[in-house]
Amino acid sequence: MLLEYQVNGGDFTNAGSVSSNVKKMMRQLGVDSSVVKRTVVALYEAEVNIVAHAYRGVITVDLQPDKIYIKLADEGPGIADISQAMQEGYSTASVAVREMGFGAGMGLPNIKANSDILNVNSVVGKGTTVEITNNF
Amino acid sequence: MDTHQENFHHALKFQYDLCIGCAHCTEICPTAAIHIEGGLPVLNPNRCIDCGRCYSACPVSAIYVEQDDFQTIYDYKTPVALVPTIFFAQFPEKIEHDSILAALHYLGFKFVYEVEESVGVLKHIMNEKLMNGDCDKPVISSFCPAIVRLIQVKFPSLVNNIMLVKPPLDLTSLHIKKHLVENCGILNEEIGIFYVAPCPAKIAAIKSPVGEDKSSVTGVINMNYLYNKVLRIIKQGTELPALQNDHRNVMTRRNLLWALSGGEIALLKEGRNLAIDEVHNVSAFLEKIENEDIDNIDFLEVRACDQSCAGGILCANNRFLTVERQKQRAAHSPVRVSKKFNELIQNFDYLADNSKVGKVQPRSMDKLDNDRAVAMQKMEKAFKINKFLPQVDCRICGYQTCKEFSFAVTNGVIGLKSCIFVQRLLNENNGISADERAELAKKTWGVQKLDINNIPDDLL
Ligand SMILES: Nc1ncnc2c1ncn2[C@@H]1O[C@H](COP(=O)(O)OP(=O)(O)OP(=O)(O)O)[C@@H](O)[C@H]1O
Ligand SMILES: [Mg+2]
């Protein structure tokens, strides 16, 4: 089953609504709650990254009986050095943002830890695509 | 299917002869456990959490709360009343605490204990548990049984966050038995402990405890029933027995505030702790917790009723007045008492050793089918249906929301043509006759509501 959601950069208020929906659907399928939890955490972090770092994005969710595939494609500044961004503690967040409690640089490492397959692709000046696959 | 189903007792029952089929209960239910069929509400027992919102919403009092017959207290040689402190706060200020106690003795109770007498002991147990960190964070209070059930059915991934400790009711009850047997020479089988319940969730929890085999309480009395009985005795000027051999455990300020919102977190020594009341509020907050949208919270006090137990549906009086009276009593009570004024402290080790409850099991209400491929098909079908439904949630079909209706259609329990919007799109030529429309309406709302003779001629 294919679903699509729009995400706006800067809208922290609504970040998390996609995760809520996906969680509910996985539960309807009867997916093990540890897998539901992993997926929700990964998706939430990736969703917040669009809100925090990009201009806008589209989240596509493909839910299958045995796995879930999520693609988060955004229009934004892109990531120049992905392997650096993947490191724990790396963040380009400003001091002001860090003071708000964001920008610990744990988002991407968390996404990696909570997905079975993770692909990150980016074109600087254009946007970033994050693909998460979790098997049930 | 759910193996716990048969143990899942509900204290709320519909009185179908009084019900007018107005669907107010359907609308308010936080777990969408009620739909209307044949003009009457149908309860999904796997979803109901006994919160009692339906009871309050019912305009004709057609929902009753199951309780034990008051006469059963006389089956015991030593009936004990186990009364929540808010019971006393129901009464008009002029009526003294001692008169209420005397009236309870007059009714036949040999001893009267207040439920929260064990809060001082519980405070230590809770703080110790939080320090040990043997629960997922945030630790969620297990005090309100409606919320424990809400977590089981709606937030199954949070069951490991529930603090596995007995509420004051059970601890006090354990103490009473031990104390009366060991210090008063009363035989165990002569003792009947009767809990005066402010809500159906507490009753259901006693009849089928979660994480325990059997409750330590003998029976349950509806608080509203007892309030009226006691008030009548006092108002009629009945000559009441002098209070003599009754124990007097002095209640501290904190014990008295326990049942009010914030009373639980006030006992915790450290951490970032939050108190949330009212079931829809709690549900919205737990949703965020489950998404890990909110973190760094150590403890959550969560209760199903607005103003916590003062808002229990079996409370006789306005909840805000009850809170005010309870706070007054607390303000006039000591901050701490020495051991000799609280016999429970002498049983501390015994109570601490017996304070644990078993693990709470998840019972997700969302699962569509045991076979994931079938569940997938159902989800797709429901999604397809829901997409063109009007999302007005008018409940003309008998279901709480268009979404709930889409699942009912998917499961084959109702036809798509029961949606009034769908009916308007169809006509005699493409699918639905006037007779069929009337039949469908009757199927949901019953024959009575749809009898043309109900409308006086001059109004037509
Ligand atoms: N969608 C994106 N578009 C542009 N840059 C991104 C995007 N996602 C991540 N980045 C870059 O990668 C860095 C690391 O991301 P990560 O999610 O690990 O940390 P963070 O978002 O800075 O902080 P945290 O997620 O811990 O609050 C970010 O600081 C940002 O520079
Ligand atoms: Mg991030």
XYZ file of C-alpha atoms and ligand atoms in Angstrom:
628
model
C 0.000 0.000 0.000
C 1.392 3.358 -1.100
C 0.940 6.571 0.841
C 2.277 10.044 0.317
C 2.691 12.928 2.738
C 3.888 16.511 2.289
C 6.270 18.091 4.794
C 7.080 21.782 5.107
C 10.458 23.118 6.174
C 10.267 25.020 9.431
C 7.005 23.472 10.592
C 8.086 21.791 13.811
C 4.521 21.848 15.120
C 3.363 19.101 12.814
C 6.530 17.030 12.711
C 5.580 13.587 13.925
C 2.143 13.275 12.353
C 3.464 11.001 9.604
C 5.091 8.790 12.217
C 1.778 8.569 14.079
C -0.052 7.411 10.964
C 2.576 4.889 9.995
C 2.651 3.528 13.534
C -1.085 2.990 13.531
C -1.024 1.179 10.189
C 1.820 -1.105 11.215
C -0.148 -1.989 14.289
C -3.212 -2.776 12.201
C -1.040 -5.201 10.283
C 0.035 -6.778 13.538
C 3.727 -5.971 13.118
C 5.861 -6.699 16.177
C 5.975 -3.657 18.427
C 9.788 -3.565 18.536
C 9.843 -3.189 14.726
C 7.103 -0.572 14.916
C 9.181 1.330 17.421
C 12.379 1.181 15.326
C 10.538 2.388 12.250
C 8.785 5.210 14.058
C 12.035 6.475 15.573
C 13.882 6.385 12.238
C 11.015 8.017 10.371
C 10.565 10.701 13.005
C 14.239 11.715 12.924
C 14.245 11.816 9.127
C 11.038 13.847 9.080
C 12.507 16.339 11.554
C 15.630 16.645 9.398
C 13.479 17.872 6.507
C 11.711 20.304 8.816
C 15.003 21.498 10.313
C 17.322 21.567 7.331
C 15.323 21.584 4.061
C 12.660 23.731 2.390
C 10.035 21.104 1.702
C 9.727 17.401 1.140
C 7.582 14.450 0.199
C 7.443 11.274 2.227
C 6.401 8.127 0.385
C 5.518 5.083 2.434
C 5.205 1.659 0.860
C 3.747 -0.759 3.364
C 3.896 -4.446 2.451
C 2.858 -7.515 4.469
C 6.507 -8.312 5.177
C 8.331 -4.978 5.041
C 8.058 -1.222 4.992
C 9.916 1.061 2.611
C 9.985 4.804 3.298
C 11.433 7.433 0.985
C 11.916 10.999 2.191
C 12.809 13.270 -0.718
C 13.381 16.937 -0.033
C 14.221 20.139 -1.813
C 16.917 21.836 0.187
C 20.585 22.667 0.576
C 21.675 19.030 0.366
C 24.523 17.415 2.270
C 28.050 17.881 0.932
C 29.776 15.116 2.872
C 27.323 12.357 3.762
C 29.774 10.148 5.649
C 30.653 13.103 7.854
C 26.948 13.875 8.447
C 26.411 10.246 9.452
C 28.888 10.553 12.303
C 27.593 10.786 15.853
C 27.713 14.337 17.119
C 28.247 15.980 13.745
C 25.861 18.836 13.183
C 25.826 22.099 11.293
C 23.276 23.500 13.740
C 23.950 27.022 14.939
C 24.509 27.831 18.603
C 20.968 29.228 18.783
C 19.484 25.980 17.471
C 21.604 23.908 19.860
C 20.357 25.998 22.733
C 16.828 24.975 21.764
C 17.836 21.374 22.282
C 18.245 20.430 18.642
C 21.421 19.715 16.770
C 22.984 17.016 18.883
C 24.062 15.419 15.639
C 22.362 12.173 16.619
C 19.583 12.135 14.019
C 21.240 10.334 11.125
C 23.137 7.865 13.376
C 19.804 7.091 15.062
C 18.131 6.529 11.719
C 20.932 4.144 10.768
C 20.647 2.238 14.021
C 16.892 1.843 13.588
C 16.669 0.751 9.969
C 17.593 -2.538 8.294
C 18.648 -0.800 5.089
C 19.450 2.909 4.855
C 20.346 4.882 1.749
C 21.193 8.568 1.804
C 21.730 10.436 -1.453
C 22.198 14.137 -1.868
C 22.925 16.808 -4.435
C 24.251 20.023 -2.957
C 21.931 22.927 -3.759
C 19.132 20.587 -4.821
C 18.080 18.244 -2.093
C 18.455 15.048 -0.146
C 16.809 11.648 -0.408
C 16.712 9.278 2.544
C 15.438 5.725 2.024
C 14.618 3.456 4.933
C 13.652 -0.206 4.699
C 12.620 -2.335 7.645
C 11.695 -6.007 7.412
C 9.035 -7.515 9.671
C -7.592 -13.574 18.702
C -7.150 -12.118 22.114
C -6.583 -14.737 24.753
C -7.191 -12.347 27.623
C -10.662 -11.576 26.394
C -12.518 -13.836 28.796
C -10.796 -12.233 31.780
C -11.634 -8.766 30.662
C -14.401 -7.808 32.991
C -16.434 -4.640 32.541
C -18.283 -2.846 35.299
C -20.372 -0.729 32.935
C -23.558 -2.251 31.564
C -26.282 -0.928 29.306
C -29.876 -0.988 30.497
C -31.524 -1.557 27.172
C -35.044 -0.923 28.453
C -34.075 2.653 29.372
C -31.820 3.376 26.392
C -33.197 5.792 23.782
C -30.478 5.030 21.237
C -29.182 8.602 21.020
C -25.546 7.552 20.414
C -24.051 10.088 22.814
C -22.044 7.204 24.263
C -20.803 6.287 20.786
C -19.549 9.803 20.263
C -17.643 10.239 23.514
C -15.859 6.892 23.839
C -12.060 7.417 23.787
C -11.451 4.003 22.247
C -14.421 3.935 19.819
C -15.711 0.865 21.641
C -19.420 1.515 21.065
C -21.529 1.495 17.904
C -25.299 1.519 17.411
C -27.264 -1.386 15.986
C -31.029 -1.847 16.016
C -31.351 1.384 17.960
C -29.136 0.189 20.803
C -25.477 0.522 21.727
C -23.187 -2.452 21.186
C -19.991 -2.631 23.213
C -16.740 -4.059 21.915
C -15.418 -5.622 25.117
C -11.856 -5.711 23.800
C -11.759 -1.958 23.488
C -13.707 -0.744 26.532
C -11.418 0.556 29.282
C -14.172 1.254 31.841
C -13.381 4.964 31.965
C -17.050 5.840 32.341
C -17.239 8.701 29.841
C -20.345 7.019 28.354
C -22.004 6.899 31.770
C -21.626 10.668 32.156
C -22.744 11.349 28.597
C -25.930 9.274 28.800
C -28.908 11.668 29.058
C -31.316 9.032 30.412
C -29.070 7.151 32.881
C -29.336 3.966 30.868
C -25.841 2.861 31.826
C -25.357 1.372 35.235
C -22.341 0.349 37.174
C -22.204 -3.180 38.402
C -21.660 -3.469 42.149
C -22.011 -5.964 44.931
C -25.260 -6.099 46.878
C -24.790 -4.040 50.040
C -26.314 -6.870 52.069
C -23.235 -9.014 51.463
C -21.402 -7.025 54.129
C -23.565 -8.840 56.678
C -22.191 -12.192 55.507
C -19.036 -11.325 57.396
C -18.605 -11.126 61.128
C -16.159 -8.262 60.729
C -17.103 -6.100 57.765
C -14.538 -3.385 57.098
C -15.210 -0.284 55.015
C -12.246 0.783 52.921
C -13.109 4.334 51.985
C -11.231 6.714 49.672
C -10.647 10.077 51.345
C -12.654 11.873 48.674
C -15.763 10.097 49.993
C -15.639 12.356 53.026
C -15.101 15.401 50.822
C -18.449 14.765 49.121
C -20.438 15.818 52.147
C -21.579 19.344 53.009
C -19.076 21.102 55.273
C -21.443 21.198 58.236
C -21.361 17.432 58.477
C -18.458 16.370 60.626
C -16.014 13.639 59.768
C -16.954 11.757 62.913
C -20.651 11.761 62.026
C -19.832 10.104 58.724
C -17.689 7.522 60.500
C -20.443 6.916 63.039
C -23.008 6.462 60.263
C -20.747 3.866 58.639
C -20.571 1.993 61.945
C -24.320 2.313 62.286
C -24.653 0.605 58.919
C -22.718 -2.349 60.285
C -19.070 -1.763 59.502
C -16.842 -2.804 62.402
C -13.870 -0.848 61.130
C -13.440 2.049 58.763
C -10.112 2.586 57.021
C -9.226 5.305 54.567
C -7.675 3.985 51.367
C -4.808 6.473 51.349
C -3.511 5.452 54.754
C -0.826 3.505 52.905
C 0.351 6.433 50.788
C 3.215 7.180 53.182
C 4.478 3.632 52.698
C 3.856 3.717 48.967
C 5.879 6.900 48.663
C 9.009 5.036 49.765
C 8.297 2.073 47.518
C 7.784 4.317 44.484
C 10.892 6.386 45.055
C 12.959 3.257 45.497
C 11.597 1.744 42.298
C 12.347 4.925 40.364
C 15.911 4.976 41.692
C 16.436 1.339 40.689
C 15.402 2.211 37.153
C 13.869 -1.191 36.355
C 11.210 0.357 34.105
C 11.414 2.022 30.683
C 11.320 5.832 30.867
C 9.063 7.671 31.306
C 7.744 5.505 34.084
C 3.953 5.591 33.936
C 1.841 5.368 37.070
C -0.300 2.262 37.447
C -2.698 3.940 39.864
C -5.600 4.611 37.492
C -6.916 1.281 36.162
C -8.688 2.920 33.214
C -5.369 4.324 32.037
C -3.610 0.972 32.476
C -6.260 -0.510 30.188
C -5.955 2.403 27.768
C -2.247 1.658 27.441
C -2.916 -2.045 26.911
C -5.318 -1.474 24.033
C -4.149 1.781 22.464
C -0.464 2.167 23.342
C 0.755 -1.431 23.593
C 4.395 -0.452 23.132
C 4.242 1.446 26.436
C 3.252 -1.488 28.666
C 6.828 -1.833 29.885
C 6.728 1.751 31.106
C 4.002 0.994 33.634
C 5.210 0.991 37.219
C 4.429 -2.437 38.611
C 3.359 -1.439 42.071
C 0.075 -1.919 43.901
C -2.147 1.103 44.443
C -2.972 2.368 47.985
C -6.214 0.390 47.907
C -4.422 -2.969 47.810
C -1.668 -2.015 50.224
C -4.120 -0.748 52.819
C -6.242 -3.816 52.344
C -3.213 -6.094 52.885
C -2.409 -4.182 56.027
C -5.954 -4.403 57.386
C -6.025 -8.195 57.089
C -2.639 -8.617 58.729
C -3.377 -6.136 61.469
C -6.802 -7.458 62.397
C -5.620 -11.059 62.451
C -2.376 -10.491 64.343
C -3.280 -7.672 66.684
C -7.009 -7.960 67.203
C -7.432 -11.724 67.248
C -9.947 -11.737 64.425
C -10.080 -14.770 62.132
C -9.110 -14.187 58.538
C -12.318 -15.693 57.163
C -14.441 -13.429 59.346
C -13.024 -10.331 57.681
C -14.801 -8.821 54.692
C -13.125 -5.767 53.204
C -15.503 -3.608 51.195
C -14.049 -0.943 48.970
C -16.129 2.142 48.277
C -15.442 2.838 44.597
C -15.523 6.271 42.944
C -15.462 4.816 39.410
C -16.227 1.721 37.315
C -12.561 1.265 36.396
C -11.695 0.505 40.015
C -14.573 -1.960 40.184
C -13.480 -3.700 36.996
C -9.903 -3.809 38.282
C -11.040 -5.582 41.434
C -13.225 -8.049 39.550
C -10.461 -8.862 37.058
C -7.133 -7.428 38.206
C -4.467 -6.741 35.583
C -1.174 -8.408 36.489
C -2.626 -10.207 39.507
C -4.654 -13.362 40.119
C -7.048 -12.083 42.699
C -7.754 -8.826 44.457
C -7.237 -8.538 48.195
C -10.589 -6.782 48.484
C -13.756 -8.805 49.266
C -16.392 -6.644 47.633
C -17.176 -3.277 46.104
C -19.720 -0.645 47.057
C -20.783 2.159 44.749
C -19.668 5.453 46.316
C -22.742 7.293 45.162
C -24.998 4.673 46.742
C -23.181 4.808 50.062
C -23.087 8.610 50.059
C -26.846 8.777 49.797
C -27.327 6.112 52.440
C -25.036 7.884 54.912
C -26.438 11.334 54.221
C -29.949 10.092 54.829
C -28.972 8.522 58.155
C -27.408 11.785 59.280
C -30.205 14.001 57.960
C -32.873 11.909 59.649
C -31.169 12.555 62.966
C -30.622 8.864 63.593
C -29.008 8.187 66.934
C -25.509 7.110 66.042
C -23.180 4.811 67.988
C -20.317 6.419 69.882
C -16.963 5.947 68.206
C -14.819 3.904 70.520
C -12.650 1.113 69.337
C -12.033 2.534 65.922
C -8.431 2.854 64.920
C -7.284 6.383 64.226
C -4.515 6.547 61.705
C -3.738 10.203 61.356
C -3.734 11.254 57.725
C -0.944 13.496 56.548
C -1.339 16.323 54.103
C 0.295 14.307 51.338
C -1.890 11.274 51.910
C -4.911 13.486 51.467
C -3.661 15.057 48.269
C -2.813 11.721 46.611
C -6.187 11.283 44.925
C -6.166 14.791 43.465
C -4.282 15.758 40.312
C -0.591 16.254 41.041
C -0.812 14.328 44.320
C 1.307 11.479 43.092
C 4.182 13.432 41.581
C 4.320 15.582 44.717
C 5.647 12.484 46.508
C 8.584 11.951 44.192
C 11.977 13.046 45.359
C 13.526 13.926 42.049
C 13.148 13.955 38.293
C 11.059 15.648 35.696
C 7.554 14.521 36.509
C 4.240 15.427 34.916
C 0.613 15.056 35.975
C -2.088 14.728 33.302
C -5.783 14.132 33.874
C -8.817 13.329 31.688
C -8.670 10.375 29.347
C -8.575 12.272 26.027
C -5.749 14.481 27.350
C -3.850 11.436 28.512
C -4.386 9.712 25.192
C -3.017 12.684 23.233
C 0.029 12.868 25.479
C 0.792 9.157 25.332
C 0.610 9.386 21.554
C 3.498 11.841 21.672
C 5.426 9.743 24.157
C 5.018 6.687 21.950
C 6.397 8.572 18.945
C 9.360 9.629 21.069
C 8.298 13.128 20.210
C 8.716 14.037 23.893
C 11.618 12.706 25.876
C 13.502 13.418 29.083
C 10.459 12.804 31.238
C 10.981 10.581 34.245
C 7.493 9.949 35.547
C 3.926 10.415 34.365
C 0.961 10.637 36.675
C -1.963 9.853 34.387
C -5.597 9.651 35.386
C -8.746 9.103 33.361
C -10.988 11.624 35.089
C -10.814 15.392 35.015
C -9.686 16.454 38.522
C -8.590 12.835 39.052
C -10.660 10.784 41.493
C -12.690 13.807 42.587
C -14.155 13.591 39.077
C -14.981 9.890 39.372
C -18.399 9.215 37.897
C -19.666 7.653 41.137
C -18.821 10.761 43.135
C -21.993 12.428 44.282
C -20.862 16.004 44.173
C -19.358 18.575 41.864
C -15.688 17.737 41.374
C -14.388 21.263 41.888
C -16.141 21.548 45.240
C -14.767 18.160 46.221
C -11.244 19.266 45.358
C -11.684 22.415 47.418
C -12.926 20.494 50.459
C -10.204 17.928 50.162
C -7.579 20.687 50.038
C -9.110 22.312 53.100
C -8.845 19.075 55.005
C -5.260 18.636 53.827
C -4.364 22.160 54.922
C -5.585 21.328 58.415
C -3.674 18.059 58.564
C -0.104 17.500 59.744
C 2.777 17.346 57.290
C 4.142 14.252 58.961
C 3.110 11.931 61.767
C 5.152 9.756 64.071
C 4.952 5.972 63.943
C 2.475 5.565 66.729
C -0.174 7.502 64.823
C 0.031 5.291 61.781
C -0.052 1.562 62.364
C 0.788 0.915 58.704
C 4.360 2.023 59.146
C 4.875 -0.914 61.499
C 4.021 -3.192 58.583
C 6.317 -1.421 56.153
C 8.487 -4.413 55.266
C 5.510 -6.696 54.788
C 3.801 -4.183 52.502
C 6.964 -3.440 50.548
C 7.545 -7.171 50.020
C 4.020 -7.604 48.709
C 3.751 -4.422 46.677
C 4.696 -5.859 43.296
C 2.218 -6.728 40.564
C 2.851 -8.910 37.531
C 3.685 -7.648 34.068
C 0.956 -5.854 32.142
C 0.265 -7.501 28.776
C -0.362 -5.551 25.570
C -3.761 -6.160 23.946
C -3.684 -3.998 20.838
C -7.126 -3.114 19.546
C -5.812 -2.140 16.123
C -4.769 -5.481 14.640
C -7.022 -6.222 11.679
C -6.255 -9.913 11.230
C -3.849 -12.553 12.482
C -2.761 -13.228 8.906
C -0.684 -10.259 7.813
C -1.584 -10.628 4.142
C -5.276 -10.589 5.031
C -4.720 -7.630 7.364
C -3.008 -5.845 4.482
C -5.974 -6.454 2.167
C -8.383 -5.227 4.809
C -6.333 -2.122 5.419
C -6.242 -1.322 1.721
C -9.968 -1.836 1.384
C -10.785 0.289 4.446
C -8.465 2.984 3.164
C -10.150 2.971 -0.228
C -13.573 3.251 1.396
C -12.571 5.926 3.865
C -11.116 8.043 1.110
C -14.495 8.893 -0.402
C -16.460 9.006 2.845
C -17.423 12.578 3.815
C -15.394 12.675 7.094
C -18.325 14.442 8.728
C -18.465 11.762 11.419
C -22.235 12.216 11.559
C -22.766 8.751 13.082
C -25.930 8.163 11.032
C -24.383 4.792 10.159
C -24.083 4.052 13.888
C -20.298 4.265 14.046
C -18.199 6.904 15.803
C -16.326 8.106 12.734
C -16.246 7.588 8.990
C -12.996 5.746 9.564
C -14.529 3.299 12.048
C -17.363 2.775 9.560
C -14.858 1.975 6.817
C -13.410 -0.831 8.972
C -16.889 -2.149 9.771
C -17.698 -2.259 6.041
C -14.390 -3.991 5.376
C -15.206 -6.608 7.997
C -18.591 -7.145 6.372
C -20.679 -6.245 9.412
C -22.443 -3.357 7.663
C -22.955 -2.326 4.040
C -21.611 0.779 2.386
C -25.176 1.856 1.632
C -25.684 2.588 5.318
C -23.760 5.824 4.780
C -26.298 8.601 4.312
C -24.019 10.396 1.840
C -23.696 7.280 -0.264
C -27.492 6.954 -0.211
C -27.877 10.483 -1.529
C -25.608 9.674 -4.441
C -27.662 6.649 -5.359
C -31.259 6.634 -6.507
C -33.983 4.210 -7.573
C -32.272 3.628 -10.911
C -28.744 3.023 -9.756
C -28.949 0.972 -6.681
C -31.251 1.872 -3.821
C -35.020 1.971 -3.390
C -36.903 4.064 -0.856
C -37.858 0.860 0.967
C -34.262 -0.253 1.160
C -33.253 3.126 2.577
C -35.890 2.836 5.282
C -34.771 -0.713 6.052
C -31.152 0.354 6.429
C -32.110 3.177 8.757
C -34.134 0.763 10.866
C -31.247 -1.675 10.993
C -29.094 0.932 12.656
C -31.604 2.978 14.605
C -34.379 0.485 15.303
C -38.015 0.442 14.236
C -39.252 2.770 16.929
C -37.291 5.825 15.875
C -38.376 5.350 12.273
C -42.099 5.064 12.725
C -43.899 7.773 10.765
C -46.746 7.628 13.280
C -44.409 9.182 15.862
C -44.845 12.553 14.174
C -48.131 14.304 14.957
C -50.165 14.990 11.794
C -50.343 18.732 12.345
C -46.566 19.007 12.287
C -46.188 17.457 8.885
N 17.489 16.674 4.927
C 18.644 17.341 5.105
N 18.952 18.385 4.315
C 20.097 19.068 4.490
N 21.001 18.772 5.453
C 20.753 17.740 6.270
C 19.556 16.972 6.157
N 19.576 16.012 7.102
C 20.733 16.173 7.766
N 21.457 17.201 7.281
C 22.786 17.649 7.725
O 23.412 16.591 8.436
C 23.747 17.019 9.745
C 23.599 15.879 10.707
O 22.240 15.485 10.773
P 21.692 14.823 12.087
O 20.245 14.559 11.910
O 22.571 13.652 12.396
O 21.951 15.910 13.184
P 21.153 17.264 13.442
O 19.897 17.268 12.668
O 22.078 18.382 13.202
O 20.884 17.168 14.966
P 19.798 16.241 15.705
O 19.134 15.398 14.672
O 20.579 15.414 16.692
O 18.873 17.187 16.350
C 22.844 18.192 10.022
O 23.415 19.090 10.930
C 22.707 18.830 8.647
O 23.803 19.663 8.345
Mg 18.480 15.684 12.795
